[in-house]
Short mmCIF file of N, CA, C and O in Angstrom, two decimals:
data_model
loop_
_atom_site.label_atom_id
_atom_site.label_comp_id
_atom_site.label_asym_id
_atom_site.label_seq_id
_atom_site.Cartn_x
_atom_site.Cartn_y
_atom_site.Cartn_z
N UNK A 1 35.54 16.10 -51.12
CA UNK A 1 35.99 16.30 -49.78
C UNK A 1 35.63 15.54 -48.59
O UNK A 1 35.88 15.91 -47.49
N UNK A 2 34.99 14.30 -48.84
CA UNK A 2 34.67 13.49 -47.66
C UNK A 2 35.40 12.06 -47.68
O UNK A 2 35.69 11.62 -48.66
N UNK A 3 35.72 11.73 -46.52
CA UNK A 3 36.33 10.34 -46.33
C UNK A 3 35.93 9.78 -45.01
O UNK A 3 35.34 10.57 -44.13
N UNK A 4 36.11 8.47 -44.72
CA UNK A 4 35.78 7.86 -43.42
C UNK A 4 36.96 7.08 -42.92
O UNK A 4 37.85 6.68 -43.68
N UNK A 5 36.92 7.04 -41.64
CA UNK A 5 37.94 6.04 -40.85
C UNK A 5 37.15 5.08 -40.39
O UNK A 5 36.15 5.30 -39.55
N UNK A 6 37.53 3.85 -40.72
CA UNK A 6 36.80 2.64 -40.30
C UNK A 6 37.55 1.78 -39.44
O UNK A 6 38.87 1.88 -39.45
N UNK A 7 36.84 0.99 -38.61
CA UNK A 7 37.50 -0.04 -37.64
C UNK A 7 36.73 -1.37 -37.65
O UNK A 7 35.53 -1.37 -37.87
N UNK A 8 37.50 -2.35 -37.58
CA UNK A 8 36.83 -3.66 -37.71
C UNK A 8 36.66 -4.31 -36.25
O UNK A 8 35.79 -4.95 -35.98
N UNK A 9 37.75 -3.93 -35.37
CA UNK A 9 37.66 -4.62 -34.04
C UNK A 9 37.64 -3.69 -32.94
O UNK A 9 37.34 -3.98 -31.79
N UNK A 10 38.10 -2.36 -33.15
CA UNK A 10 38.32 -1.45 -32.21
C UNK A 10 36.95 -0.99 -31.50
O UNK A 10 35.89 -0.84 -32.22
N UNK A 11 36.85 -0.80 -30.16
CA UNK A 11 35.69 -0.38 -29.45
C UNK A 11 36.05 0.59 -28.44
O UNK A 11 36.80 0.36 -27.49
N UNK A 12 35.61 1.98 -28.72
CA UNK A 12 36.00 3.00 -27.75
C UNK A 12 36.15 4.33 -28.44
O UNK A 12 35.58 4.46 -29.55
N UNK A 13 36.75 5.32 -27.78
CA UNK A 13 36.84 6.61 -28.26
C UNK A 13 38.13 6.75 -29.18
O UNK A 13 39.17 6.35 -28.71
N UNK A 14 38.01 7.52 -30.28
CA UNK A 14 39.04 7.88 -31.04
C UNK A 14 39.10 9.40 -31.29
O UNK A 14 38.10 10.07 -31.36
N UNK A 15 40.24 9.94 -31.01
CA UNK A 15 40.48 11.46 -31.20
C UNK A 15 40.91 11.66 -32.79
O UNK A 15 41.89 10.95 -33.08
N UNK A 16 40.22 12.28 -33.53
CA UNK A 16 40.58 12.60 -34.80
C UNK A 16 40.92 14.18 -35.06
O UNK A 16 40.10 14.94 -34.77
N UNK A 17 42.00 14.35 -35.54
CA UNK A 17 42.47 15.78 -36.12
C UNK A 17 42.91 15.77 -37.31
O UNK A 17 43.77 14.93 -37.73
N UNK A 18 42.43 16.75 -38.19
CA UNK A 18 42.96 16.99 -39.51
C UNK A 18 43.74 18.37 -39.56
O UNK A 18 43.12 19.33 -39.14
N UNK A 19 44.99 18.26 -39.88
CA UNK A 19 45.74 19.54 -39.85
C UNK A 19 46.36 19.83 -41.16
O UNK A 19 46.70 18.89 -42.06
N UNK A 20 46.45 21.05 -41.66
CA UNK A 20 47.32 21.40 -42.85
C UNK A 20 48.75 21.30 -42.56
O UNK A 20 49.23 21.06 -41.39
N UNK A 21 49.57 21.56 -43.62
CA UNK A 21 51.02 21.43 -43.36
C UNK A 21 51.60 22.42 -42.55
O UNK A 21 52.81 22.27 -42.15
N UNK A 22 50.93 23.52 -42.11
CA UNK A 22 51.45 24.60 -41.31
C UNK A 22 51.11 24.16 -39.92
O UNK A 22 51.59 24.83 -38.87
N UNK A 23 50.31 23.08 -39.62
CA UNK A 23 49.92 22.68 -38.27
C UNK A 23 48.64 23.28 -37.72
O UNK A 23 48.25 23.03 -36.61
N UNK A 24 47.97 24.06 -38.65
CA UNK A 24 46.61 24.59 -38.45
C UNK A 24 45.58 23.53 -38.34
O UNK A 24 45.47 22.65 -39.28
N UNK A 25 44.78 23.50 -37.25
CA UNK A 25 43.82 22.60 -37.05
C UNK A 25 42.65 22.80 -38.12
O UNK A 25 41.99 23.89 -38.06
N UNK A 26 42.25 21.88 -38.94
CA UNK A 26 41.23 22.02 -39.96
C UNK A 26 39.92 21.43 -39.37
O UNK A 26 38.76 21.93 -39.66
N UNK A 27 40.18 20.20 -38.75
CA UNK A 27 38.93 19.33 -38.27
C UNK A 27 39.38 18.73 -37.13
O UNK A 27 40.60 18.30 -37.03
N UNK A 28 38.47 18.69 -36.09
CA UNK A 28 38.82 17.91 -34.87
C UNK A 28 37.53 17.35 -34.16
O UNK A 28 36.55 18.01 -34.19
N UNK A 29 37.72 16.03 -33.76
CA UNK A 29 36.45 15.59 -33.05
C UNK A 29 36.86 14.25 -32.31
O UNK A 29 38.02 13.65 -32.49
N UNK A 30 35.99 13.83 -31.31
CA UNK A 30 36.34 12.66 -30.64
C UNK A 30 35.16 11.74 -30.93
O UNK A 30 33.93 12.25 -30.70
N UNK A 31 35.31 10.57 -31.43
CA UNK A 31 34.16 9.73 -31.84
C UNK A 31 34.21 8.57 -31.02
O UNK A 31 35.25 7.91 -30.95
N UNK A 32 33.04 8.04 -30.75
CA UNK A 32 32.87 6.70 -30.13
C UNK A 32 32.58 5.67 -31.16
O UNK A 32 31.53 5.70 -31.80
N UNK A 33 33.50 4.67 -31.24
CA UNK A 33 33.28 3.74 -32.35
C UNK A 33 33.08 2.33 -31.78
O UNK A 33 33.86 2.18 -30.68
N UNK A 34 32.41 1.51 -32.34
CA UNK A 34 32.35 0.13 -32.00
C UNK A 34 32.95 -0.73 -33.14
O UNK A 34 33.20 -0.07 -34.23
N UNK A 35 33.05 -1.90 -32.94
CA UNK A 35 33.53 -2.85 -34.15
C UNK A 35 32.65 -2.62 -35.26
O UNK A 35 31.33 -2.37 -35.26
N UNK A 36 33.32 -2.64 -36.51
CA UNK A 36 32.72 -2.52 -37.77
C UNK A 36 31.92 -1.15 -38.01
O UNK A 36 30.91 -1.22 -38.56
N UNK A 37 32.47 -0.05 -37.36
CA UNK A 37 31.88 1.15 -37.66
C UNK A 37 32.83 2.15 -38.26
O UNK A 37 34.05 1.90 -38.28
N UNK A 38 32.41 3.44 -38.53
CA UNK A 38 33.27 4.32 -39.07
C UNK A 38 32.94 5.78 -38.71
O UNK A 38 31.77 6.05 -38.16
N UNK A 39 33.84 6.75 -38.76
CA UNK A 39 33.71 8.03 -38.60
C UNK A 39 33.89 8.72 -39.93
O UNK A 39 34.80 8.49 -40.64
N UNK A 40 32.84 9.64 -40.21
CA UNK A 40 32.99 10.44 -41.49
C UNK A 40 33.62 11.75 -41.21
O UNK A 40 33.31 12.60 -40.23
N UNK A 41 34.58 12.14 -42.09
CA UNK A 41 35.21 13.38 -42.15
C UNK A 41 34.98 14.27 -43.35
O UNK A 41 34.97 13.68 -44.47
N UNK A 42 34.42 15.53 -43.25
CA UNK A 42 33.97 16.29 -44.29
C UNK A 42 34.92 17.44 -44.36
O UNK A 42 35.08 18.32 -43.66
N UNK A 43 35.83 17.52 -45.39
CA UNK A 43 36.72 18.60 -45.73
C UNK A 43 36.22 19.30 -46.96
O UNK A 43 37.00 19.92 -47.67
N UNK A 44 34.97 19.32 -47.23
CA UNK A 44 34.49 20.00 -48.41
C UNK A 44 34.73 21.40 -48.43
O UNK A 44 35.16 21.99 -49.45
N UNK A 45 34.69 22.24 -47.31
CA UNK A 45 34.99 23.58 -47.34
C UNK A 45 36.52 23.89 -47.12
O UNK A 45 36.88 25.01 -47.25
N UNK A 46 37.35 22.88 -47.02
CA UNK A 46 38.84 23.10 -46.93
C UNK A 46 39.47 23.23 -48.39
O UNK A 46 38.85 22.71 -49.25
N UNK A 47 40.51 24.15 -48.47
CA UNK A 47 41.15 24.30 -49.72
C UNK A 47 41.86 23.01 -50.18
O UNK A 47 42.07 22.04 -49.37
N UNK A 48 41.97 22.85 -51.40
CA UNK A 48 42.74 21.76 -51.99
C UNK A 48 44.19 21.81 -51.50
O UNK A 48 44.77 22.82 -51.30
N UNK A 49 44.74 20.49 -51.30
CA UNK A 49 46.06 20.45 -50.65
C UNK A 49 46.28 19.26 -49.88
O UNK A 49 45.56 18.31 -49.99
N UNK A 50 47.45 19.25 -49.19
CA UNK A 50 47.84 17.95 -48.44
C UNK A 50 47.49 18.30 -47.04
O UNK A 50 47.69 19.34 -46.54
N UNK A 51 46.98 17.29 -46.33
CA UNK A 51 46.58 17.25 -44.98
C UNK A 51 47.06 15.99 -44.25
O UNK A 51 47.22 15.02 -44.80
N UNK A 52 47.32 16.24 -43.02
CA UNK A 52 47.69 15.18 -42.09
C UNK A 52 46.66 14.83 -41.21
O UNK A 52 46.10 15.74 -40.43
N UNK A 53 46.14 13.63 -41.17
CA UNK A 53 45.06 13.11 -40.35
C UNK A 53 45.74 12.36 -39.17
O UNK A 53 46.42 11.30 -39.35
N UNK A 54 45.59 12.85 -37.90
CA UNK A 54 46.08 12.27 -36.77
C UNK A 54 44.81 11.43 -36.02
O UNK A 54 43.77 12.00 -35.70
N UNK A 55 45.06 10.10 -35.92
CA UNK A 55 44.04 9.38 -35.20
C UNK A 55 44.71 8.75 -33.97
O UNK A 55 45.73 8.15 -33.99
N UNK A 56 44.11 8.99 -32.70
CA UNK A 56 44.65 8.33 -31.57
C UNK A 56 43.70 7.94 -30.55
O UNK A 56 42.55 8.34 -30.64
N UNK A 57 44.18 6.98 -29.73
CA UNK A 57 43.35 6.51 -28.62
C UNK A 57 44.22 6.49 -27.45
O UNK A 57 45.33 7.00 -27.29
N UNK A 58 43.75 5.85 -26.34
CA UNK A 58 44.56 5.72 -25.16
C UNK A 58 45.91 5.03 -25.38
O UNK A 58 46.91 5.18 -24.65
N UNK A 59 45.88 4.15 -26.24
CA UNK A 59 47.14 3.19 -26.39
C UNK A 59 47.94 3.36 -27.59
O UNK A 59 49.14 2.96 -27.62
N UNK A 60 47.57 4.08 -28.53
CA UNK A 60 48.40 4.24 -29.86
C UNK A 60 47.84 5.58 -30.48
O UNK A 60 46.70 6.07 -30.52
N UNK A 61 48.77 5.91 -31.48
CA UNK A 61 48.34 7.06 -32.43
C UNK A 61 48.95 6.75 -33.79
O UNK A 61 50.01 6.05 -34.01
N UNK A 62 48.26 7.16 -34.79
CA UNK A 62 48.70 7.07 -36.20
C UNK A 62 48.60 8.41 -36.91
O UNK A 62 47.53 9.13 -36.59
N UNK A 63 49.28 8.48 -37.89
CA UNK A 63 49.13 9.83 -38.76
C UNK A 63 49.11 9.25 -40.24
O UNK A 63 49.90 8.39 -40.60
N UNK A 64 48.12 9.91 -41.05
CA UNK A 64 47.89 9.42 -42.36
C UNK A 64 47.98 10.77 -43.24
O UNK A 64 47.37 11.76 -42.80
N UNK A 65 48.58 10.76 -44.28
CA UNK A 65 48.56 11.84 -45.32
C UNK A 65 47.49 11.67 -46.31
O UNK A 65 47.35 10.64 -46.86
N UNK A 66 46.65 12.74 -46.47
CA UNK A 66 45.60 12.66 -47.45
C UNK A 66 45.80 13.91 -48.32
O UNK A 66 46.28 14.96 -47.90
N UNK A 67 45.44 13.78 -49.62
CA UNK A 67 45.49 14.88 -50.52
C UNK A 67 43.97 15.28 -51.04
O UNK A 67 43.38 14.28 -51.49
N UNK A 68 43.63 16.38 -50.92
CA UNK A 68 42.35 16.79 -51.39
C UNK A 68 42.63 17.52 -52.65
O UNK A 68 43.35 18.66 -52.74
N UNK A 69 41.92 17.03 -53.80
CA UNK A 69 42.11 17.69 -55.13
C UNK A 69 40.84 18.41 -55.54
O UNK A 69 39.71 18.04 -55.09
#
């Protein structure tokens, strides 16, 4: 249940949200990251299934699908 989001050049705050397929928020945090750093996400207590990870900053947003087995 753990994974990380890494950055090589970004410096600033990242908003991270993990939601299940019904839209329920499972995990949320704001992380201050510098170049070559990472944020760790722990879904150990979440049920097995498919989750959508939303990562955003002031300029862009990305969504990533992850499967917990």
